[in-house]
XYZ file of C-alpha atoms in Angstrom:
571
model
C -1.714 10.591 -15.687
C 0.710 12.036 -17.901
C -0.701 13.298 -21.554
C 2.414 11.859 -23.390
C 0.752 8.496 -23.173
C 0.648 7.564 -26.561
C -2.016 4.999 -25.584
C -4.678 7.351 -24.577
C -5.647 8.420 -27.429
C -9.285 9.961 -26.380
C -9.495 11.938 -30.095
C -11.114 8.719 -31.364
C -13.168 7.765 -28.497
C -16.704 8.042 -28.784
C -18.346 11.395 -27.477
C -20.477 11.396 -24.525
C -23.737 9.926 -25.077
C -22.780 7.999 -28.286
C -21.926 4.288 -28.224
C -19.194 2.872 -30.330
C -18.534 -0.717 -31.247
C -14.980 -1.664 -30.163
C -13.086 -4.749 -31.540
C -10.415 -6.763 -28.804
C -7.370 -8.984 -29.344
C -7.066 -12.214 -28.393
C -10.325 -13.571 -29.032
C -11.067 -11.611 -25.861
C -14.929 -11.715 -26.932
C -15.697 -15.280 -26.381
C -17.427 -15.900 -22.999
C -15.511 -18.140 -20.463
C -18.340 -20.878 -19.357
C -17.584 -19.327 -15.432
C -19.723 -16.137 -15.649
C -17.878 -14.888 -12.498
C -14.429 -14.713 -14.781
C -16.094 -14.477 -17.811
C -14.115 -12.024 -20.319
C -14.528 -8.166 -19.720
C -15.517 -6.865 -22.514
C -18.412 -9.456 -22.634
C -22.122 -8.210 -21.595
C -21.899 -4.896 -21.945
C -24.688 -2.711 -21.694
C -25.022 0.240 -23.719
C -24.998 3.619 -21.643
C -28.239 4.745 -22.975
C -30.491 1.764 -23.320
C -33.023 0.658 -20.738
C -31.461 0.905 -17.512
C -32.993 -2.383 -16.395
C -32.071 -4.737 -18.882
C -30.651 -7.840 -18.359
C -30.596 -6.936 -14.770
C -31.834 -10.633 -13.582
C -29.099 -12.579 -13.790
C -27.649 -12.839 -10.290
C -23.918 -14.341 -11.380
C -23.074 -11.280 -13.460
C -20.504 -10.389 -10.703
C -18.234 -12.266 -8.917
C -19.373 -12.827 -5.193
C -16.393 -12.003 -3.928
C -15.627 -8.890 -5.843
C -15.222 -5.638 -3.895
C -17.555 -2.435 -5.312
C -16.359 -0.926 -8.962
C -15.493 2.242 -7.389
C -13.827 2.861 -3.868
C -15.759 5.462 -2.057
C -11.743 5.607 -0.792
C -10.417 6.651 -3.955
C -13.265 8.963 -5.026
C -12.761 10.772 -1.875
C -9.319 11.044 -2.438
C -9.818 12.199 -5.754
C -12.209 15.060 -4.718
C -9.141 16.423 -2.168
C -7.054 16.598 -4.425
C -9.126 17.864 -7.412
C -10.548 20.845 -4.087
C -6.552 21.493 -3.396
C -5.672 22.178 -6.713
C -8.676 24.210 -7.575
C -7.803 26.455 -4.235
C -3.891 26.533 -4.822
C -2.423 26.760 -8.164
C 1.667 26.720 -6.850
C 1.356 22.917 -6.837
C 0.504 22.444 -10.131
C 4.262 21.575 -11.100
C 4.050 18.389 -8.898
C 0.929 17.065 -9.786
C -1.196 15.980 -7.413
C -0.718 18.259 -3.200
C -0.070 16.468 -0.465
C -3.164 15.610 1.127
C -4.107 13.265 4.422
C -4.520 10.439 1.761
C -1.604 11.667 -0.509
C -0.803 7.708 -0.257
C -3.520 6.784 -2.470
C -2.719 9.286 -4.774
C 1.266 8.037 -5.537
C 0.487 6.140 -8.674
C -0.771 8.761 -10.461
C 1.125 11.452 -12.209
C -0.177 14.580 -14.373
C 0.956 17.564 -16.306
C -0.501 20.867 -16.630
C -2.595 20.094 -19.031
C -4.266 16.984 -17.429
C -5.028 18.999 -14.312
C -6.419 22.347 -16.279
C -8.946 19.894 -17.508
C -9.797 18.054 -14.432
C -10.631 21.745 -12.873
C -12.542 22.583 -15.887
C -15.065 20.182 -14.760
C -14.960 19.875 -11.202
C -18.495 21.275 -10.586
C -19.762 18.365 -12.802
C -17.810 15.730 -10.623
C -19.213 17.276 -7.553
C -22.423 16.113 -8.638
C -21.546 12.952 -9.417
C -20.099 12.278 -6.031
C -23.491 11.877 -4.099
C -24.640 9.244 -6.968
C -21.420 6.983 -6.210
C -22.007 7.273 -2.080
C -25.092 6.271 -2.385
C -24.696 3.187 -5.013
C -21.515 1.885 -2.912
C -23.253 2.260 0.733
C -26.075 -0.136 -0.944
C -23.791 -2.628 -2.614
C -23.763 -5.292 -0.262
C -27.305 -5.746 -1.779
C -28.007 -7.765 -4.650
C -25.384 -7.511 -6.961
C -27.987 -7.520 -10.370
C -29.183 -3.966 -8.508
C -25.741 -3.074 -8.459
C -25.694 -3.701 -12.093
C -28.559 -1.859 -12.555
C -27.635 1.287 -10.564
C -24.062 1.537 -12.395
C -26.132 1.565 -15.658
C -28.210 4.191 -14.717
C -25.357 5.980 -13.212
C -23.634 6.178 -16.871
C -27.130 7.121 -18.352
C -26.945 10.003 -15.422
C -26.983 13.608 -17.043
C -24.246 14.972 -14.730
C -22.154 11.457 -15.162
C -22.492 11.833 -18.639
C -21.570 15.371 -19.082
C -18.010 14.128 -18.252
C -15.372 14.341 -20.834
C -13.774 11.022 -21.596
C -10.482 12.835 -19.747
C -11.640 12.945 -16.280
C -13.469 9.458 -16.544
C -10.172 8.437 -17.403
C -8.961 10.024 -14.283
C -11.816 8.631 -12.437
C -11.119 4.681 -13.617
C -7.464 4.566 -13.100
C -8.460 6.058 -9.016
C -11.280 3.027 -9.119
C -8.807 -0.069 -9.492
C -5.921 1.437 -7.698
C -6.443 -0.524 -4.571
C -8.543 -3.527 -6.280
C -7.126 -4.536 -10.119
C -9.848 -6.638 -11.137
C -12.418 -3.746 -11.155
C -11.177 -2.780 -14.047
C -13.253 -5.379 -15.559
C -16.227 -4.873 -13.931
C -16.307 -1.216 -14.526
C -16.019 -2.660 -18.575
C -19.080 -4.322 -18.459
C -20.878 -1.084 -17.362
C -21.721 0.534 -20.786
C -19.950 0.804 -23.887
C -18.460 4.070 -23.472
C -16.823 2.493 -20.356
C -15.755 -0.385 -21.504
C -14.003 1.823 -24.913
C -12.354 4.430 -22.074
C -11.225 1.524 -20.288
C -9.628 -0.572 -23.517
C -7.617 3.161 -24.005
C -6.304 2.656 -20.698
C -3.857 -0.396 -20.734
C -2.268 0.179 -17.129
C -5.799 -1.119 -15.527
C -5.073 -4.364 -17.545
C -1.512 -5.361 -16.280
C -1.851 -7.699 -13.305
C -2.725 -10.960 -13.686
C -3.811 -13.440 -10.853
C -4.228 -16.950 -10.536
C -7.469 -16.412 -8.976
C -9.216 -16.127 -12.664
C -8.897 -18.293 -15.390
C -5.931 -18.834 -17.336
C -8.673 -17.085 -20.021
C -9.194 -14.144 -18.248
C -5.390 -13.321 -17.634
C -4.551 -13.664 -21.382
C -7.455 -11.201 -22.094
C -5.987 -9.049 -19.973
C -2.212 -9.629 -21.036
C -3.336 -8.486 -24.691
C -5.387 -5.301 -23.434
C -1.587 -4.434 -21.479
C 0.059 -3.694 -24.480
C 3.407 -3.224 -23.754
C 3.036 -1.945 -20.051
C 5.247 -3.853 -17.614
C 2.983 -6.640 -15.769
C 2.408 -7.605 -12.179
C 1.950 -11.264 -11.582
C 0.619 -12.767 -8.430
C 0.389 -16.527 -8.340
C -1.629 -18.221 -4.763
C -0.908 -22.242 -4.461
C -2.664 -24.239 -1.845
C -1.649 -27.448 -0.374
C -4.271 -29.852 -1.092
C -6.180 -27.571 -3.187
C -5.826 -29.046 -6.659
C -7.802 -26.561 -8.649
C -5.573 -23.537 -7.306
C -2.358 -25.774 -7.628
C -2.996 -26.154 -11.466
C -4.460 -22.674 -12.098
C -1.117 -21.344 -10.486
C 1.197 -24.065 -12.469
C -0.441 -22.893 -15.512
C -0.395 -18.773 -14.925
C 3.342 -18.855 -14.214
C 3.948 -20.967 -17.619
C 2.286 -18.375 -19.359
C 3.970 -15.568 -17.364
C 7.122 -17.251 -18.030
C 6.573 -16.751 -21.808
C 6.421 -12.925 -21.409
C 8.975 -12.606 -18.649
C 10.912 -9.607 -20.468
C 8.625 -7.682 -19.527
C 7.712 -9.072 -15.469
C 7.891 -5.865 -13.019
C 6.472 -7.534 -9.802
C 6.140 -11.464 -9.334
C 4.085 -12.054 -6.247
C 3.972 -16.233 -4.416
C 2.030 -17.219 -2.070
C 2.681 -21.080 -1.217
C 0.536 -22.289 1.535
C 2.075 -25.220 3.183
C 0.822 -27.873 5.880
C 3.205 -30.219 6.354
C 4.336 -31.022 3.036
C 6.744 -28.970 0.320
C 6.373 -31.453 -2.113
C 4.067 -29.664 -4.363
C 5.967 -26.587 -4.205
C 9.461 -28.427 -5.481
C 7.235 -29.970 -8.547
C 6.424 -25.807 -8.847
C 10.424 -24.873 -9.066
C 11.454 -28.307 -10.629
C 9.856 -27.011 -14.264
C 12.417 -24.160 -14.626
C 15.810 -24.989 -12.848
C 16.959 -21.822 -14.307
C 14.934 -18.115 -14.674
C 15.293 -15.193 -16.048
C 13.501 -11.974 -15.389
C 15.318 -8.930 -17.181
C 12.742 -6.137 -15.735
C 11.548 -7.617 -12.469
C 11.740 -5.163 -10.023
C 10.002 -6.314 -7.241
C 9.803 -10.279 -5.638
C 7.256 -11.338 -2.686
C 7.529 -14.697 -1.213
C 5.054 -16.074 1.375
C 5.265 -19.353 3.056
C 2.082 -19.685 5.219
C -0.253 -21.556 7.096
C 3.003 -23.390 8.105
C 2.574 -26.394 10.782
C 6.435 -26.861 11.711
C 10.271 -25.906 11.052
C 10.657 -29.225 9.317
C 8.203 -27.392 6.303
C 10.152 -24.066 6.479
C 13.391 -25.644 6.817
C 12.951 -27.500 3.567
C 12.045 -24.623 1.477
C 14.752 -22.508 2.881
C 17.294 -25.237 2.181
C 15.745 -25.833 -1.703
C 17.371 -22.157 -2.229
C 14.713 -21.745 -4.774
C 16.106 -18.292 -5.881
C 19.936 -18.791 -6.078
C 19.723 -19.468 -10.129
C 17.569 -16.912 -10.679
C 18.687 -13.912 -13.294
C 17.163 -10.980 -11.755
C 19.432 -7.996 -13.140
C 16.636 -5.566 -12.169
C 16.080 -6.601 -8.727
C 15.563 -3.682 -6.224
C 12.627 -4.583 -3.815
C 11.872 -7.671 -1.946
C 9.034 -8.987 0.682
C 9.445 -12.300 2.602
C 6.895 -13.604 4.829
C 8.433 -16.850 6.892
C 11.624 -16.836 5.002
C 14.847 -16.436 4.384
C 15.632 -15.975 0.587
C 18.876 -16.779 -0.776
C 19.994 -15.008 -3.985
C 23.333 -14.945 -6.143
C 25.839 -12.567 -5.283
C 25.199 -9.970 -7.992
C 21.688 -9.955 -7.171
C 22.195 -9.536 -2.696
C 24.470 -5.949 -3.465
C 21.502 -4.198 -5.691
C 18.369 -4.821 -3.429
C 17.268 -1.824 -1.726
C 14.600 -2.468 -0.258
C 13.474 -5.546 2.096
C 10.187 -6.063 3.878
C 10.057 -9.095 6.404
C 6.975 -10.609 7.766
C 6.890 -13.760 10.225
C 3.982 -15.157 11.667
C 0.492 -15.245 10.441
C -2.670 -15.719 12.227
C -2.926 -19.687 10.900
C 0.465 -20.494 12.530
C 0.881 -21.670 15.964
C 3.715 -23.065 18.307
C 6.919 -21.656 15.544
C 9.705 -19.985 17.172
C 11.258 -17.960 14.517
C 15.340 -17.161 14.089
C 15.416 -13.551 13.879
C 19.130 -13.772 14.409
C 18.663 -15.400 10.403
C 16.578 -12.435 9.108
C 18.909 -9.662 10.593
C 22.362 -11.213 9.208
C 20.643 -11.314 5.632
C 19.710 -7.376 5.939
C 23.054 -6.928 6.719
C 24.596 -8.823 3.575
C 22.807 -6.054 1.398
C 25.270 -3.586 1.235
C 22.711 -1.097 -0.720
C 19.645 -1.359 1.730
C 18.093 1.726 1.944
C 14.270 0.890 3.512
C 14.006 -2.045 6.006
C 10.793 -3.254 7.455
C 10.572 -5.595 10.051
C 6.493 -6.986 10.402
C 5.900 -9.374 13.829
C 2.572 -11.298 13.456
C 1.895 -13.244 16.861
C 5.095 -14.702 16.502
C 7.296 -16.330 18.975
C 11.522 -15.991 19.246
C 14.888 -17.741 19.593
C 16.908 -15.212 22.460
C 19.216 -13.588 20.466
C 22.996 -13.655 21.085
C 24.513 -12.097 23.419
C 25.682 -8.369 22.365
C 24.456 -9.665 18.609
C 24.070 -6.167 16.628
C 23.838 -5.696 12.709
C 25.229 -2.263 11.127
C 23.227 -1.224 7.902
C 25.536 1.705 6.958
C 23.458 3.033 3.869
C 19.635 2.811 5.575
C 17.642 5.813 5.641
C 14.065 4.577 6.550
C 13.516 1.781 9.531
C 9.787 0.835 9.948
C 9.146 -1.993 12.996
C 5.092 -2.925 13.067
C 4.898 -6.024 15.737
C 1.983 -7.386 17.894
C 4.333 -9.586 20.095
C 4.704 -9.407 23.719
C 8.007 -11.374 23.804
C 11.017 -10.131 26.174
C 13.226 -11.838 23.372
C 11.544 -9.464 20.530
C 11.939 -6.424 22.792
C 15.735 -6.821 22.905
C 16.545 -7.284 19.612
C 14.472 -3.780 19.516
C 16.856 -2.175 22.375
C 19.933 -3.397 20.250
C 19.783 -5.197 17.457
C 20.268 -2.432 14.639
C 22.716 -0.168 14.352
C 21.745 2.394 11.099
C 23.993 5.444 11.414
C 22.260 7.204 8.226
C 19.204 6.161 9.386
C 16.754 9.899 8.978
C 12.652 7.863 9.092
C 11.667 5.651 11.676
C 8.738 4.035 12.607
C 7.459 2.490 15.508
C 3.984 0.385 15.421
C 2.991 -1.752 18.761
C 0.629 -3.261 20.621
C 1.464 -2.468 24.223
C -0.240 -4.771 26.618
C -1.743 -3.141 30.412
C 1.179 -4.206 32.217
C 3.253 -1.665 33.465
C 6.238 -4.078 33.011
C 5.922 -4.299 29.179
C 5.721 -0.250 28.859
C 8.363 -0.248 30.572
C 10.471 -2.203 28.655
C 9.345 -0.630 25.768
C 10.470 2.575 27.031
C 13.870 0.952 27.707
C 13.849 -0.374 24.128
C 14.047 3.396 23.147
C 16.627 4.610 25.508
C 19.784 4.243 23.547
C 18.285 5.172 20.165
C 20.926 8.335 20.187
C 23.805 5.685 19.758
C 22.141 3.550 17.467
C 20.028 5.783 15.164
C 21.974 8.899 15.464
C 20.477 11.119 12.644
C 16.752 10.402 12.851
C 14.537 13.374 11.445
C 11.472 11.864 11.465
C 9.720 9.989 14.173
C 6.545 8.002 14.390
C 5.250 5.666 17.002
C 1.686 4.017 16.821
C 0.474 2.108 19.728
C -2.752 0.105 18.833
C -5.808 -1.350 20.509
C -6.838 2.732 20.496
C -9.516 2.293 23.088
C -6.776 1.528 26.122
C -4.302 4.820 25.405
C -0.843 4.345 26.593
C 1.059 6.585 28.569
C 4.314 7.376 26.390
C 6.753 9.598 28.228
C 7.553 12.149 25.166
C 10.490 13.593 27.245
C 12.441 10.345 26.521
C 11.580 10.301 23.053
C 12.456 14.036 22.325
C 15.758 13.608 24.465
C 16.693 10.398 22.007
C 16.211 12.050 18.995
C 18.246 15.534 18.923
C 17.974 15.997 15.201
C 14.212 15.257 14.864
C 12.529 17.383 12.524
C 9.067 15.873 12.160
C 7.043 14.018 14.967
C 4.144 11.818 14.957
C 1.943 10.482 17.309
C -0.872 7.934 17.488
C -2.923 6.103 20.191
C -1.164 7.093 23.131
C -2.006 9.080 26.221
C 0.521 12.520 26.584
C 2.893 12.575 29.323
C 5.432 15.746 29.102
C 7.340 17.739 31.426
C 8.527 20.873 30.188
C 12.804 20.087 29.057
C 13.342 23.101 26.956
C 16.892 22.644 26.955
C 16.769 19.105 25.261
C 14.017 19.693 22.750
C 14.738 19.240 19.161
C 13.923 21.854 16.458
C 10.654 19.780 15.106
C 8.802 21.412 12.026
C 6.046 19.067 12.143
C 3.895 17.727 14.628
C 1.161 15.100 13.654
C -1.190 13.728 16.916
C -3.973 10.930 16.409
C -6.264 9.412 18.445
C -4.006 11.321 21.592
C -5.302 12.150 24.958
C -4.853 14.703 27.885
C -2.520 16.951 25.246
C -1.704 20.531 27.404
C -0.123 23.770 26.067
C 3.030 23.040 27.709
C 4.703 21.063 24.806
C 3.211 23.654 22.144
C 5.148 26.454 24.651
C 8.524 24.283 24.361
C 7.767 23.598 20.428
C 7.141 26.745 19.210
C 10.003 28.216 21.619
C 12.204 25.573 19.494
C 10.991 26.216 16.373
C 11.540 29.885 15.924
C 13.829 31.081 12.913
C 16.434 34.342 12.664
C 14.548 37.264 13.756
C 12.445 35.199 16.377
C 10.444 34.595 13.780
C 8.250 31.110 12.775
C 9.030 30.938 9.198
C 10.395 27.206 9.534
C 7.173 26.174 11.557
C 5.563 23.812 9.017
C 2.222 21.960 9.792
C 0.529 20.553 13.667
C -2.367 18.328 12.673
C -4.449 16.957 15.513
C -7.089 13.816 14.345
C -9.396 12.356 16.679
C -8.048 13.877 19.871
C -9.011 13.917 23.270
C -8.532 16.337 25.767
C -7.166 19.495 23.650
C -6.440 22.702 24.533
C -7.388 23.842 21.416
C -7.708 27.271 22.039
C -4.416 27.962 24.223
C -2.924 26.619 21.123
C -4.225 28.330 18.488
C -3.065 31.489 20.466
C 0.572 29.755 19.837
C 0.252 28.736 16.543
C -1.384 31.238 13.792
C -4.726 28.820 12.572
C -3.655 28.741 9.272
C -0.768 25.942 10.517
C -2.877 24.157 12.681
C -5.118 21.162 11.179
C -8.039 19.376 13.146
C -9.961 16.485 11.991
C -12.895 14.400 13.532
């Protein structure tokens, strides 16, 4: 949260305790007849009237809608808010790393935004217990879930907060779920004026809600770039026309469209889905940054094979481009647009799709027609393959991060993962599979990782997750270590040890990060730290080992390695 937001501008907000009438653009107070998308700053409640007003009428919230607050996001704001209280050298970089630094990424603050937040950490320690509590009983009745929010802004330690950390609080709450911004409006008035300060919780827009609810929300954005996601069903009417009508609207703000996000689900028939790209032959999107593109719930190639060969992206103007995600498909862009994407997620298969055997051959030729790639992810859900050719390899000469997630069992998926890509600058890589009981398959996943040295030379960073935890795998880490001479930091997950002492062909790691790992001895730890040690024999580059949910430790023996103060365990 950085304090030269000119939007924030908490001077005028109303003081804890007070209520103050707050006027929206947009005609943003009239009530949509659908109480469930009804505008946000409709019904609100005052923070200090009667707790239990109005608290009767059952279609206040949306069914569907997750909790206001994530007990996620609170936790993750109590680490970090602990951290920085403890350790004032990270102030300069906002927020420490943490276990759940990932949840923290989209928030930024100076100085001054954290000297605050620690100013009045003992109050949001109080408040904590209060949240746990409402959020564990929220799959209740959602009018007591109105009621206990109420009461929790009426709350004495709640209330003592200045508008600065609720600020902090908010932007934590909708971080994973956007549309509880509007739900933590309706709370009380002081929210719902904190919340109208804040225009980033207002910027995506979904053609879940009404065409009514996303302009609301388009005029509380300000100015803020905007994140559209648009879901089309075939045979659904309503969803067809609500999505028709959000991207006509979106299409008259595109200047200032960061992420556009389709979903088209497809049966058997396209049709629907040309009518969508017929209205605009030609787009333009001068800030989009990031594209998604899902074709699901497909029934055959014909379906795919139509959309692919309706190239509906080739005319669009995307001069911002950087980041795409495909799901089932193959995009194809103008020239100008394929060398300035870095950064391309594929996904094939989905758990409605059956019978499809997908061209990866296709999907690896496109990575390697983006001359800038830079982060590659490759996502295999219960999909089946075409053999690749023989010998086929793609080079991706400018790739530093490689993540492969697949649940297949196919022998045809396993080689392209023995020799497919070829990423010489390659220094993050990550492995997550589903490794079935048969000692053939481990063993050919094994294989799969045998000539890693020639193809991902420079590798510093290593992480393999085998799922199904309750069946741990036995991963021989010699091979690993021996693949990966220049590995810095190593992580484990799911798998069941199996090391041999190999001093000689162990890599200097820094890092060592082991979850939900069995039957883990001090013999690795002897080779690691006798690998790790700096001029004067000394452990100085020796980073972090974190150990969660572990079996089989020898804790102790370790600790005797490794001073304490390096070593983290969690339950």
């Amino acid at each position: 949260m950085s304090s030269n937001d000119e939007h924030r501008d908490f001077a005028s907000s109303p003081s804890p305790g007070r209520s103050a009438e707050s006027s929206s653009s947009g005609g943003s107070e009239e009530r949509s007849n659908d109480d469930s998308e009804s505008s946000p700053f409709s019904d609100v409640v005052d923070g200090d009237s009667d707790s239990s007003s109005d608290t009767d009428s059952e279609s206040y919230y949306d069914s569907s809608a997750t909790p206001p607050i994530a007990i996620a996001a609170i936790d993750s704001l109590m680490d970090a808010l602990r951290e920085l209280k403890k350790n004032d050298g990270y102030i300069d970089y906002g927020f420490p790393w943490s276990p759940d630094s990932k949840k923290l990424e989209g928030l930024e603050a100076t100085k001054e935004d954290i000297a605050k937040v620690k100013s009045t950490l003992t109050l949001v320690e109080r408040v904590i217990p209060s949240l746990r509590k409402i959020l564990r009983s929220a799959e209740g009745a959602r009018p007591k879930l109105r009621e206990s929010l109420v009461s929790l802004s009426a709350q004495r330690s709640f209330h003592l907060l200045p508008n600065e950390v609720l600020a902090i609080i908010f932007e934590f709450s909708v971080h994973d779920n956007p549309n509880m911004s509007t739900q933590l409006s309706r709370v009380s008035r002081r929210f719902r004026d904190i919340s109208l300060r804040l225009p980033d919780l207002w910027t995506t827009l979904t053609s879940h809600k009404l065409l009514d609810d996303s302009r609301s929300r388009y005029f509380c954005s300000g100015q803020r770039p905007l994140t559209v996601s648009i879901c089309a069903h075939q045979g659904q009417l309503v969803a067809q026309e609500r999505a028709f009508s959000l991207f006509n609207f979106a299409m008259s703000a595109s200047w200032r469209l960061r992420s556009l996000d389709l979903n088209i689900r497809l049966k058997t028939d396209g049709a629907f889905f040309m009518r969508f790209l017929a209205q605009y032959p030609i787009l333009i999107f001068p800030a989009l940054e990031s594209l998604s593109f899902a074709c699901t719930a497909i029934a055959d190639d014909e379906c795919v094979m139509m959309i692919v060969n309706a190239k509906p992206f080739l005319n669009w103007v995307l001069p911002s481009l950087r980041k795409i995600r495909m799901q089932n498909f193959i995009p194809t862009f103008a020239p100008v647009v394929h060398s300035q994407i870095t950064s391309y997620s594929l996904t094939y298969g989905d758990s409605s799709i059956r019978g499809v055997y997908w061209i990866l051959e296709n999907a690896l030729r496109f990575a390697a027609s983006l001359p800038q790639l830079s982060d590659f992810e490759v996502h295999m859900l219960q999909a089946y393959f075409h053999p690749l050719p023989p010998d086929f390899k793609v080079i991706l000469p400018k790739l530093s991060k490689l993540t492969i997630e697949s649940d297949v069992h196919d022998i045809n998926y396993l080689a392209f993962l023995a020799s497919a890509i070829h990423a010489p600058s390659c220094k993050t890589f990550s492995l997550n599979l589903v490794i079935s009981q048969d000692e053939q398959h481990q063993l050919w996943v094994m294989a799969a990782l045998n000539n890693c040295r020639q193809r991902l030379p420079n590798v510093e960073e290593f992480d393999l997750v085998v799922r199904k935890r309750q069946i741990f795998r036995k991963v021989l880490v010699n091979l690993v270590l021996g693949e990966f001479p220049r590995l810095r930091s190593l992580g484990f997950d799911g798998i069941d040890f199996d090391y041999t002492s190999t001093n000689a062909f162990f890599p200097p790691l820094r890092n060592v990060r082991l979850k939900n790992v069995k039957n883990i001895d001090h013999t690795f730890f002897f080779d690691f730290i006798e690998n790790s040690r700096g001029p004067f024999d000394s452990l100085e580059n020796l980073e972090s080992v974190a150990f969660e949910n572990c079996k089989d430790v020898e804790l102790d023996e370790i600790q005797e390695l490794i001073s304490k103060e390096r070593v983290t365990w969690l339950e």
